[in-house]
mmCIF file of C-alpha atoms and ligand atoms in Angstrom:
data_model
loop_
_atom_site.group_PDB
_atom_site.id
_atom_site.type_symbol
_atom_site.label_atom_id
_atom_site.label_comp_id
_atom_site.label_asym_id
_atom_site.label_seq_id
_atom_site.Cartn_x
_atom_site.Cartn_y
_atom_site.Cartn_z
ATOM 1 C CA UNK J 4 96.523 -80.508 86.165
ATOM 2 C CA UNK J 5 95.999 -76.566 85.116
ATOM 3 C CA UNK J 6 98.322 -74.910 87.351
ATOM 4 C CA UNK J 7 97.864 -70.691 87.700
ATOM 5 C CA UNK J 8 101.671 -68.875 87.998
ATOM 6 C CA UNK J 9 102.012 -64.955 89.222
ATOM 7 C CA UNK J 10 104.815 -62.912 89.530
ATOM 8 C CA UNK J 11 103.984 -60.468 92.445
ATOM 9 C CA UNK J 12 106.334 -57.375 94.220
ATOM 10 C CA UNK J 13 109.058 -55.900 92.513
ATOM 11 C CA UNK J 14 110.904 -57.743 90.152
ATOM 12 C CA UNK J 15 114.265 -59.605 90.538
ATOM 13 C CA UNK J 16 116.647 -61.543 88.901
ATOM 14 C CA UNK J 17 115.423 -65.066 88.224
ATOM 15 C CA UNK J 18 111.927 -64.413 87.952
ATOM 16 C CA UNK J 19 111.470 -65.701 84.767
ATOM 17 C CA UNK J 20 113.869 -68.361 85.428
ATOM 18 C CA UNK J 21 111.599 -70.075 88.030
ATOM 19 C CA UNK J 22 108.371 -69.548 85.515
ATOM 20 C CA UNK J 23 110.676 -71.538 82.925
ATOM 21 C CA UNK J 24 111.677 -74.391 85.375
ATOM 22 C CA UNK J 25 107.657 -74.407 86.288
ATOM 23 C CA UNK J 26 107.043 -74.814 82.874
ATOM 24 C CA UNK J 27 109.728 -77.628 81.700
ATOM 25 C CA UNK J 28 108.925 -80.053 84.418
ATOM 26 C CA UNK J 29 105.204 -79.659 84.213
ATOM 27 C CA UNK J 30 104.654 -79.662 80.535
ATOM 28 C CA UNK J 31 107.456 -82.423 80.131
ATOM 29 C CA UNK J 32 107.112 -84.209 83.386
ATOM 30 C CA UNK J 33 103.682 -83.828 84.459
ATOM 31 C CA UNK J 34 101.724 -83.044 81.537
ATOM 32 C CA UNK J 35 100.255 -80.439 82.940
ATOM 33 C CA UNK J 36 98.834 -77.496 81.155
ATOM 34 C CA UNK J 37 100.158 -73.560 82.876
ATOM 35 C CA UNK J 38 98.631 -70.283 82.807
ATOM 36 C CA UNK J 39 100.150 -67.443 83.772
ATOM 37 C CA UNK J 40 98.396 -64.157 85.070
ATOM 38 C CA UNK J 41 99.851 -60.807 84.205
ATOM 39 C CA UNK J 42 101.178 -58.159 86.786
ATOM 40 C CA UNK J 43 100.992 -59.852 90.115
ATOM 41 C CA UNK J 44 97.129 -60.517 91.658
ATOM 42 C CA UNK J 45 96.076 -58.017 89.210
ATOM 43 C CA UNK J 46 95.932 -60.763 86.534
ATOM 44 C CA UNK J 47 93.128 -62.853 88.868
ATOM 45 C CA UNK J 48 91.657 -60.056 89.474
ATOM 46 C CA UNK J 49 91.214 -58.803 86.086
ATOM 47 C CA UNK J 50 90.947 -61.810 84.774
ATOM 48 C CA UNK J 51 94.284 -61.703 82.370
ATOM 49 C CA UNK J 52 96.370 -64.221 81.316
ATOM 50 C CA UNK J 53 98.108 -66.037 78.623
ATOM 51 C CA UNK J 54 98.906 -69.905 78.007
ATOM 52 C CA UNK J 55 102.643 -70.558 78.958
ATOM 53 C CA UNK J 56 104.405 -73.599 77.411
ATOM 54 C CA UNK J 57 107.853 -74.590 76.882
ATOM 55 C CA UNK J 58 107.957 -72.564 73.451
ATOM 56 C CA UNK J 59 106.934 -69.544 75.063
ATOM 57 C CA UNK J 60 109.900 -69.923 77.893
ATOM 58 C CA UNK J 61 112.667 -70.092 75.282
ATOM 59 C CA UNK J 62 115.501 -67.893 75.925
ATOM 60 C CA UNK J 63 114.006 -66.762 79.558
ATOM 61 C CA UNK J 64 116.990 -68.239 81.713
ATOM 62 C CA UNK J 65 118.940 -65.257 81.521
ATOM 63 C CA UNK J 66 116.282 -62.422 80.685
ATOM 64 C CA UNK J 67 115.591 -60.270 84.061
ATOM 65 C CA UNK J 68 112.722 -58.857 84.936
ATOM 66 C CA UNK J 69 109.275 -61.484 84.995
ATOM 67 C CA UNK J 70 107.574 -62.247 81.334
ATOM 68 C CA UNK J 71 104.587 -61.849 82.941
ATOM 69 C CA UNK J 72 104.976 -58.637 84.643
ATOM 70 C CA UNK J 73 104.301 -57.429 88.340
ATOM 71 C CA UNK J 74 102.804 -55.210 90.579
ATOM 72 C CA UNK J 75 102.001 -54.885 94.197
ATOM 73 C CA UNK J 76 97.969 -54.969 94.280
ATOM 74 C CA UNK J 77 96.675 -57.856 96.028
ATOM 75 C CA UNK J 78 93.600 -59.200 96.662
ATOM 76 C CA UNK J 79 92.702 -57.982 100.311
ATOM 77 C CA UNK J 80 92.927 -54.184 99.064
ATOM 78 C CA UNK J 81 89.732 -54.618 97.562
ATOM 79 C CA UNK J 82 86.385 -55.807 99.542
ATOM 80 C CA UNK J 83 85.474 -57.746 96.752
ATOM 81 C CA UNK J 84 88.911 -59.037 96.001
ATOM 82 C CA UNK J 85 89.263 -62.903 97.012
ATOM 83 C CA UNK J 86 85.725 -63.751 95.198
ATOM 84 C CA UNK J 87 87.294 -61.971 92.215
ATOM 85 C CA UNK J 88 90.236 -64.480 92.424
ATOM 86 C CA UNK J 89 88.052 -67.407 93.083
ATOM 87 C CA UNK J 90 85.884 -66.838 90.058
ATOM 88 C CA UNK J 91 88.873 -66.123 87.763
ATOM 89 C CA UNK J 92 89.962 -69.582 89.411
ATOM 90 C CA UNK J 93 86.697 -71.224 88.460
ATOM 91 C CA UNK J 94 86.551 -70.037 85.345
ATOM 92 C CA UNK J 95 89.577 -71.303 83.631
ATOM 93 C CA UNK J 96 89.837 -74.660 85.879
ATOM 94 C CA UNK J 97 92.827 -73.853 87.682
ATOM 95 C CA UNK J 98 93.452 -76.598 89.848
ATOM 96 C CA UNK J 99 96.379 -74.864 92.415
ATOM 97 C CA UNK J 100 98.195 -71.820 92.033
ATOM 98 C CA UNK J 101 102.144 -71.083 92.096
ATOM 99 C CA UNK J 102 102.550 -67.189 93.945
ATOM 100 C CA UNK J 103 105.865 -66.023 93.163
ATOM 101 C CA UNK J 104 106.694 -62.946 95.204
ATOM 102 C CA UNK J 105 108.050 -61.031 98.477
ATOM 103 C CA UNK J 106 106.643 -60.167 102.022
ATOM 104 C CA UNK J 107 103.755 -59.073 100.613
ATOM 105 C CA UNK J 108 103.016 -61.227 98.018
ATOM 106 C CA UNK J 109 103.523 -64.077 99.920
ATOM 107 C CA UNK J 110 101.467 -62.608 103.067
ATOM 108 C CA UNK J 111 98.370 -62.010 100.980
ATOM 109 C CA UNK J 112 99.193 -65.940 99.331
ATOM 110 C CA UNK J 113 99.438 -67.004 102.755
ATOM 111 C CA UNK J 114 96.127 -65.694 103.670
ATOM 112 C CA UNK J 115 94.193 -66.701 100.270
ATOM 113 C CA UNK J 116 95.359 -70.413 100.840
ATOM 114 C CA UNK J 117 93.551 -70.098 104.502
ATOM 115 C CA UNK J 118 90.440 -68.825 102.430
ATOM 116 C CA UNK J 119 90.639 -72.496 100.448
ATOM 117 C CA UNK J 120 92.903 -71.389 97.440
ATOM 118 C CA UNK J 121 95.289 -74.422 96.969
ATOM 119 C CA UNK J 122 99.200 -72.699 96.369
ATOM 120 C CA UNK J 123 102.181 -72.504 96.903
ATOM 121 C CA UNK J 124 105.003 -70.076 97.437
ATOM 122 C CA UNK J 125 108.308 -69.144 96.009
ATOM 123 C CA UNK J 126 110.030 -66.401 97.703
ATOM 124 C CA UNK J 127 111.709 -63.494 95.558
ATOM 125 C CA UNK J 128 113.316 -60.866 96.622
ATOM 126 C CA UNK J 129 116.715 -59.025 96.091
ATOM 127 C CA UNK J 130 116.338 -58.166 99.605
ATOM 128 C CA UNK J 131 116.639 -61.744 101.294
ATOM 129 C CA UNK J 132 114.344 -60.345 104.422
ATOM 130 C CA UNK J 133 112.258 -63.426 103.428
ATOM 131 C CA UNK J 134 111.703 -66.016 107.077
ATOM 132 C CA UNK J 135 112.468 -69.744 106.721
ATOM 133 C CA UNK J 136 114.887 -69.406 103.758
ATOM 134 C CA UNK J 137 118.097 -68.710 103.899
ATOM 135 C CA UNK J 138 118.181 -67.448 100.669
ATOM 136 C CA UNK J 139 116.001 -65.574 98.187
ATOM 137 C CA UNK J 140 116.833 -65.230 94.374
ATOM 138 C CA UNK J 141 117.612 -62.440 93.154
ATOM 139 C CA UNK J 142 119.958 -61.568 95.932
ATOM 140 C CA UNK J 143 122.851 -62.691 94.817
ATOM 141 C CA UNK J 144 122.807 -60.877 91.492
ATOM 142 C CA UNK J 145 122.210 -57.305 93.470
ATOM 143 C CA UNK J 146 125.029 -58.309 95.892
ATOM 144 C CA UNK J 147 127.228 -58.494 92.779
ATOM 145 C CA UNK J 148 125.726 -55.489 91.221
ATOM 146 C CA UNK J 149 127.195 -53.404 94.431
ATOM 147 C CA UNK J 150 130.044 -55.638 94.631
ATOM 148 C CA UNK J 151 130.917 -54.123 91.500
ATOM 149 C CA UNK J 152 129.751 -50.676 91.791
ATOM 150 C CA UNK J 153 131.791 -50.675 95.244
ATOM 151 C CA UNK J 154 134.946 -52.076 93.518
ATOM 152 C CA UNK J 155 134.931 -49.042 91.067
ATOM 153 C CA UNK J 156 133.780 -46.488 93.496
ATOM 154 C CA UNK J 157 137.590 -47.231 95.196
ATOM 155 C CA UNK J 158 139.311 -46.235 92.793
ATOM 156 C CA UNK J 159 137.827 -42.817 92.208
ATOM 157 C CA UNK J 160 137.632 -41.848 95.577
ATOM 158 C CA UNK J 161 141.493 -42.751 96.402
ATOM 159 C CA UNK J 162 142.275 -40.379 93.321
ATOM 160 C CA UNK J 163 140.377 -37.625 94.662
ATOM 161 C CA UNK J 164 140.422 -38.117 98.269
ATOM 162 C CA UNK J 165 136.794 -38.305 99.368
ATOM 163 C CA UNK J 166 134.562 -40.392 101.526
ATOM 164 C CA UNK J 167 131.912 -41.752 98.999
ATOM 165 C CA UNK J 168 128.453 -43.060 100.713
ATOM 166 C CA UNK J 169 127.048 -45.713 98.500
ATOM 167 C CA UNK J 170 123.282 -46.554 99.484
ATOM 168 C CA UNK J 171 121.713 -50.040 98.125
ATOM 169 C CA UNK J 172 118.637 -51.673 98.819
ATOM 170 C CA UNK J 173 116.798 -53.234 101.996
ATOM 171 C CA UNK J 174 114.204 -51.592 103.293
ATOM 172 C CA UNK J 175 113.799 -53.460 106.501
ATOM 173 C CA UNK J 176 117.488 -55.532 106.397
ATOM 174 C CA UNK J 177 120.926 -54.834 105.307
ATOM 175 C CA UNK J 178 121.690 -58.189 103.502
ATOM 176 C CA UNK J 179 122.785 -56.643 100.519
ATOM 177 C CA UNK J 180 124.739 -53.812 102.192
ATOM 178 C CA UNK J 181 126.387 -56.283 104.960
ATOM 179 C CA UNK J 182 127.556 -58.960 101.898
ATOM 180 C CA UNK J 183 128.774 -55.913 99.442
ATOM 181 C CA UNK J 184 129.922 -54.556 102.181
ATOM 182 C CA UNK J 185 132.347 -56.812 103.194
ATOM 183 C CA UNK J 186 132.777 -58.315 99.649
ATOM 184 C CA UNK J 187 133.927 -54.456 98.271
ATOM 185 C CA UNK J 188 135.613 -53.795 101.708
ATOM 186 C CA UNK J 189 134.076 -51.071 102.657
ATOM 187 C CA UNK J 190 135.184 -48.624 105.482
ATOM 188 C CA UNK J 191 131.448 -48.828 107.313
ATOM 189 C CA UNK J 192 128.276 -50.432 106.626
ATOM 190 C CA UNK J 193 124.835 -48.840 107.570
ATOM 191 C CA UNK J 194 121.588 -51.379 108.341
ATOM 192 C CA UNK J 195 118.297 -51.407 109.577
ATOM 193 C CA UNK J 196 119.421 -53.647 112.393
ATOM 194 C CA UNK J 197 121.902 -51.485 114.368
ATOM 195 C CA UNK J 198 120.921 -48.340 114.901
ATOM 196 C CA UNK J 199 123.875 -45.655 113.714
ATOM 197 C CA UNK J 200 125.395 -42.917 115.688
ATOM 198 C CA UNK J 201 126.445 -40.738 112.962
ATOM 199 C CA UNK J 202 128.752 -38.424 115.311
ATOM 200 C CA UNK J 203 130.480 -42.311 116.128
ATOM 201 C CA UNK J 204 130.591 -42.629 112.245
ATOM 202 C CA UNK J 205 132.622 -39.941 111.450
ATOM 203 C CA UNK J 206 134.527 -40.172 114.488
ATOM 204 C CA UNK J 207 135.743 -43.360 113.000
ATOM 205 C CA UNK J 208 136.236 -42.010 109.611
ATOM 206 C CA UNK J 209 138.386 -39.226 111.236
ATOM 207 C CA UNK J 210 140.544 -42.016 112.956
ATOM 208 C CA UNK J 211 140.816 -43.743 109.437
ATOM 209 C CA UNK J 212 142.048 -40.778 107.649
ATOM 210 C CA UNK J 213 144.883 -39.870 110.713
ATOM 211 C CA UNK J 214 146.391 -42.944 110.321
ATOM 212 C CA UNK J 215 146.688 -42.268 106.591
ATOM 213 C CA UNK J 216 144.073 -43.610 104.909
ATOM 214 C CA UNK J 217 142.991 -41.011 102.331
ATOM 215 C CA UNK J 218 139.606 -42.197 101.324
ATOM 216 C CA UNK J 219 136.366 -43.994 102.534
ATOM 217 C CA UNK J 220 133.645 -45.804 101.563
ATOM 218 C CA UNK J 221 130.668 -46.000 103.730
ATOM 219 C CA UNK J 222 127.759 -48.369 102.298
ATOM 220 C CA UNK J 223 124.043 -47.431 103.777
ATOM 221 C CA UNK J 224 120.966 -49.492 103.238
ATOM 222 C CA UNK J 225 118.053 -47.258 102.110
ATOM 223 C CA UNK J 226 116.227 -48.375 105.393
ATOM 224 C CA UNK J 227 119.039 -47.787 108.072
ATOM 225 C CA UNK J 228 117.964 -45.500 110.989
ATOM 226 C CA UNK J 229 119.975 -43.290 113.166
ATOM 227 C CA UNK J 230 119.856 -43.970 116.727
ATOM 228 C CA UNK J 231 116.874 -41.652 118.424
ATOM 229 C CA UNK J 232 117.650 -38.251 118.220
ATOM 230 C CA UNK J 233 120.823 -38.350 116.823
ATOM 231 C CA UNK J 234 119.755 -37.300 113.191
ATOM 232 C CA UNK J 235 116.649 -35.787 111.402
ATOM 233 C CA UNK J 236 115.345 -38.075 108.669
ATOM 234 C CA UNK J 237 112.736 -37.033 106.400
ATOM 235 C CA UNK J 238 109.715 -38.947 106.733
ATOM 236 C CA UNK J 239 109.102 -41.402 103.470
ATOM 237 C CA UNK J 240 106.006 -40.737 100.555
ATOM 238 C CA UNK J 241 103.896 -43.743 100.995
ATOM 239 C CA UNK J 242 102.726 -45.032 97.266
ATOM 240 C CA UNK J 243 99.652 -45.965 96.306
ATOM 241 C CA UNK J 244 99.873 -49.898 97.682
ATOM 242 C CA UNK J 245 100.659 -48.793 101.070
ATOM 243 C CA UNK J 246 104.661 -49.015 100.701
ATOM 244 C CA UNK J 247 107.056 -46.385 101.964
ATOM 245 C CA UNK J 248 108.629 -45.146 99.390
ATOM 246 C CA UNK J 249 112.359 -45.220 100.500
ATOM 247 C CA UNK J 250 115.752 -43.491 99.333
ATOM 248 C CA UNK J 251 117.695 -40.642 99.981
ATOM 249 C CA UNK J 252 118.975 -41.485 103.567
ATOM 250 C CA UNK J 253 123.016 -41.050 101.702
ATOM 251 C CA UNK J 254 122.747 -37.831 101.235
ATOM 252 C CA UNK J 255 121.598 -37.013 104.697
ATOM 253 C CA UNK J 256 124.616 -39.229 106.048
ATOM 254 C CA UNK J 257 126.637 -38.106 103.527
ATOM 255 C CA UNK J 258 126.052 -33.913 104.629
ATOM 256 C CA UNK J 259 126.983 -34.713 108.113
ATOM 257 C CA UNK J 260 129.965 -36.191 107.164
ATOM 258 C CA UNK J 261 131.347 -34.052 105.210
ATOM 259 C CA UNK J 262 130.058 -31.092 107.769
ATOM 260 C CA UNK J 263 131.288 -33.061 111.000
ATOM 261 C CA UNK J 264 134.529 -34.412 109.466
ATOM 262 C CA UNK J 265 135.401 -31.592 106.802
ATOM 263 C CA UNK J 266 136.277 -34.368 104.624
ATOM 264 C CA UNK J 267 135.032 -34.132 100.653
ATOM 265 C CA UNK J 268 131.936 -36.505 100.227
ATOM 266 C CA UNK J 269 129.687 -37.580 97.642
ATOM 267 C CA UNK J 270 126.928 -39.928 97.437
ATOM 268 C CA UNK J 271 125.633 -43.130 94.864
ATOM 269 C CA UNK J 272 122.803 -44.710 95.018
ATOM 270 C CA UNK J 273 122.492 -47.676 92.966
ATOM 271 C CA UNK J 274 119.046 -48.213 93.051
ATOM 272 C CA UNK J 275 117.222 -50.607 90.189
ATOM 273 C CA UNK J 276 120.285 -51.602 88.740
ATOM 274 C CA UNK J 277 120.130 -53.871 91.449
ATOM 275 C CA UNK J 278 117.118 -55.269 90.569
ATOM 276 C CA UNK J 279 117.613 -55.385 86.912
ATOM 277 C CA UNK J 280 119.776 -57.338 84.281
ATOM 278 C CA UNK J 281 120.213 -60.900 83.669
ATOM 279 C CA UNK J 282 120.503 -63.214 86.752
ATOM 280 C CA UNK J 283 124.129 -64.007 88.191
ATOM 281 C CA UNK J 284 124.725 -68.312 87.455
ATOM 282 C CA UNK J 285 123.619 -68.654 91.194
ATOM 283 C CA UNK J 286 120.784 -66.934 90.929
ATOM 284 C CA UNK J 287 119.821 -69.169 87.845
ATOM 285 C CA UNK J 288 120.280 -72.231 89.482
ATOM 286 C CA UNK J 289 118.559 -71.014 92.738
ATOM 287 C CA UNK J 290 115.470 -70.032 90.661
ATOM 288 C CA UNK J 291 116.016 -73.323 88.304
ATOM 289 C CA UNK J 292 115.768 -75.602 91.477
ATOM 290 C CA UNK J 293 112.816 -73.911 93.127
ATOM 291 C CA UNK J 294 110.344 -73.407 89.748
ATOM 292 C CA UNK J 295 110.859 -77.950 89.903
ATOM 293 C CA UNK J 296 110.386 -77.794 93.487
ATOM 294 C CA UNK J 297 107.189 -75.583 93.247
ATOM 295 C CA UNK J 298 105.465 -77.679 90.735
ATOM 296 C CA UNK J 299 106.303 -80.726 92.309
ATOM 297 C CA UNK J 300 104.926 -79.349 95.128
ATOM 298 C CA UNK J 301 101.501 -78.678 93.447
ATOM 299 C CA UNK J 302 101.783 -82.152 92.701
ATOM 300 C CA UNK J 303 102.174 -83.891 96.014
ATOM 301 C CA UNK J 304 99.794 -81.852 97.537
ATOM 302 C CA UNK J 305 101.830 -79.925 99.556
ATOM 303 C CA UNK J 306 99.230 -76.565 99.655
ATOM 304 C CA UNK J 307 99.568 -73.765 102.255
ATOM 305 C CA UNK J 308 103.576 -74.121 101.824
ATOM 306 C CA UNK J 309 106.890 -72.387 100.531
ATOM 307 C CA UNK J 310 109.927 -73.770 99.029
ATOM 308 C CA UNK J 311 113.046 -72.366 100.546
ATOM 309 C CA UNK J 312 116.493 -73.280 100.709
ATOM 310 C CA UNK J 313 118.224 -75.081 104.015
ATOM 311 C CA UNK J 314 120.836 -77.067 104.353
ATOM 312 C CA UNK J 315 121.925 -76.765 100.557
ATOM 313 C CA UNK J 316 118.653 -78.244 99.392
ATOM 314 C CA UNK J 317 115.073 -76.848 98.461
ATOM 315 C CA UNK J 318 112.488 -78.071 100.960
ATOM 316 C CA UNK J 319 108.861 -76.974 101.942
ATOM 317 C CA UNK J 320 107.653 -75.431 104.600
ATOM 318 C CA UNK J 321 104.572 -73.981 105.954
ATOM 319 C CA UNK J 322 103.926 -70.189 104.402
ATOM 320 C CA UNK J 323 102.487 -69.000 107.234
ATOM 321 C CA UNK J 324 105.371 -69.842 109.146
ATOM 322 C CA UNK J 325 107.755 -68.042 106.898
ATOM 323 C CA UNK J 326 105.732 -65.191 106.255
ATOM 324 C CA UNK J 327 105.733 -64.653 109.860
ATOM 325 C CA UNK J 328 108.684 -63.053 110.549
ATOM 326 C CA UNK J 329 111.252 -61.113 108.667
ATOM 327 C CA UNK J 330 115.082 -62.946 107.887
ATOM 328 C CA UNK J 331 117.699 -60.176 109.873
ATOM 329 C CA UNK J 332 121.415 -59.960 108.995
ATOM 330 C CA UNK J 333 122.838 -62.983 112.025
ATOM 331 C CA UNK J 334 124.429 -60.880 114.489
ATOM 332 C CA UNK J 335 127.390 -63.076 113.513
ATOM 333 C CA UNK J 336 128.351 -61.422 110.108
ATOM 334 C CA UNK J 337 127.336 -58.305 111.144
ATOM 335 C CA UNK J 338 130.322 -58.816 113.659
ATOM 336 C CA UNK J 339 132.452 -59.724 110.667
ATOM 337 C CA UNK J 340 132.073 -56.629 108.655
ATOM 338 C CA UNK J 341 132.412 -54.807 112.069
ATOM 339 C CA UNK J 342 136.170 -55.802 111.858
ATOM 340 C CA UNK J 343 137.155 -54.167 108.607
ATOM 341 C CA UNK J 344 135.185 -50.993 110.064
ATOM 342 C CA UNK J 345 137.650 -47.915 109.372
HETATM 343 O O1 F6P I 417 112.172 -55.551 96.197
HETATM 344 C C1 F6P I 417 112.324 -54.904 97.428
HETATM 345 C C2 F6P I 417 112.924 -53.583 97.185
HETATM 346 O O2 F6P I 417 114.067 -53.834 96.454
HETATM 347 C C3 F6P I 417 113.244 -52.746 98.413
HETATM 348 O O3 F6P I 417 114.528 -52.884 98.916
HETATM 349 C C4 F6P I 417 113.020 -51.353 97.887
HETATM 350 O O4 F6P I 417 112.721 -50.469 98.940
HETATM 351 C C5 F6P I 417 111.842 -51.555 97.019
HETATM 352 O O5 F6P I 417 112.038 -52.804 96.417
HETATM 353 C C6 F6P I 417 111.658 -50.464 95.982
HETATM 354 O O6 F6P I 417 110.748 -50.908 95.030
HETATM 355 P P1 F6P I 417 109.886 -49.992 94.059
HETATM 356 O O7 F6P I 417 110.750 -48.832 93.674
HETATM 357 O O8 F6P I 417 109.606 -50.892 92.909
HETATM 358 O O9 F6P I 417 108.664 -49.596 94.797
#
């Protein structure tokens, strides 16, 4: 078979770990011949790619970012778009098509493979907001990246005596904050899915800081939002795909606190470095496991499906399914960091 690979969205960790795994099993395996397109959709649009074999994957396991580059054009933006991709199909024989990428990557796969394109999905993000997975690659390095930037962020805000509000990704979830959260025990954790009260915020940090405790650490997701009328947020730049344009939202939180509480605060925001980097050995594996599962997919026929991860194994489900709905923090853990709160 001639089997088309994109990497679509932003980057992660394990991108080019999953193109690698594609690549082993279905130049070794299958005998199959791959192709990958350049910079997301862009490349069947434009008609640009480049022959990937195993030679060309060497040393990729741990290299971040995607070989092949990424962006976040796809092919409904343009009226023309889809019979772009078909002919770009047509012309180099591509029998099926791997789509590695997020939401919206996976959304516009979703609807190409209802317009007759044969695919199939792998889902990427650092964000883990992906449905019908319970986990996403790339995740599990940025959890450690925070982990870590939490961890240090202790230390100099016990010597000076200051709240610190760190702000990671998740636009739409607080995965990442929730698990660094509670892994870099945090004082508070911010996310999109319960609404904050800031004046209840700081009310708890002033509790904290009675009882002794000289220093806080309150971890925000870029996306949280304050309960209605609570707090002014500016409203987000869109870019030019559409995409709000997040960030910022620690400094706001981290003004009021210091104003409300009289407490010294400063603000972090980790930002890319938790998208970039080699992959953690999870991560690796993750990617590893669902590059063979993705071609071996192609293989059986399985179109119009995703792999994802359930159960501790990689199975394949229907994309439209999964892109359907957005993957929440479980009201369970966010109950679990609730009890280290302040
Ligand atoms: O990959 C998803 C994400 O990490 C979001 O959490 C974040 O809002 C977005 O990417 C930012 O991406 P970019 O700066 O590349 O537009």
């Amino acid at each position: 078979m001639k089997v088309g690979v994109l990497t679509g969205g932003g980057d992660c960790p394990g991108l080019n770990a999953v193109i690698r795994a594609i690549v082993r099993k279905a130049e070794r395996q299958y005998g199959d011949q791959i192709v990958g397109f350049f910079d997301g959709w862009s490349g069947l649009l434009e008609d640009r790619s480049m022959c990937l074999d195993v030679e060309a994957c060497r040393g990729l396991l741990t290299r971040g970012g995607t070989m092949l580059g990424t962006s976040r054009y796809q092919p409904y933006m343009f009226d023309d778009g889809v019979e772009r991709v078909r002919a770009t199909i047509r012309k180099h024989n591509i029998d099926a098509l791997i789509v590695i990428g997020g939401e919206g990557t996976l959304a516009a796969a979703a609807r190409m493979h209802t317009d007759g394109v044969p695919l199939v999905g792998v889902p990427k993000t650092i964000d883990n907001d992906i449905g019908g997975t319970e986990r996403t690659f790339g995740f599990d390095t940025a959890v450690q990246v925070a982990t870590d930037a939490i961890d240090r962020l202790h230390t100099t805000a016990e010597s000076h005596d200051r709240v610190i509000v760190v702000e990671v990704m998740g636009r739409h979830v607080g995965h990442i904050a929730t698990w660094a959260g509670i892994a870099g025990g945090a004082t508070m954790v911010l996310v999109p899915e319960e609404p904050f009260d800031i004046e209840a915020v700081c009310e708890s940090l002033k509790r904290r800081h009675k009882r002794g405790r000289f220093a806080s650490i309150v971890v925000v997701a870029e996306g949280a939002i304050p309960l209605p009328g609570t707090l002014e947020i500016a409203e987000p730049t869109i870019d030019e795909y559409g995409h709000a344009r997040l960030g910022g939202i620690c400094n706001v939180v981290a003004q009021e606190i210091e104003e409300r509480t009289g407490f010294e605060t400063r603000v972090t925001v980790l930002g890319h470095v938790q998208r970039g980097g080699t992959p953690s050995a999870l991560d690796r594996v993750l990617s590893s496991w669902y590059g063979v599962a993705a071609i071996t997919a192609v293989h059986e026929g399985n179109f119009g499906t995703m792999v994802a991860f359930e159960n501790n194994s990689v199975v394949c489900k229907p994309l439209e399914e999964c892109v359907a709905n957005l993957k929440f923090v479980s009201p369970e853990l966010l109950s679990v960091a609730r009890t280290f709160f302040a």
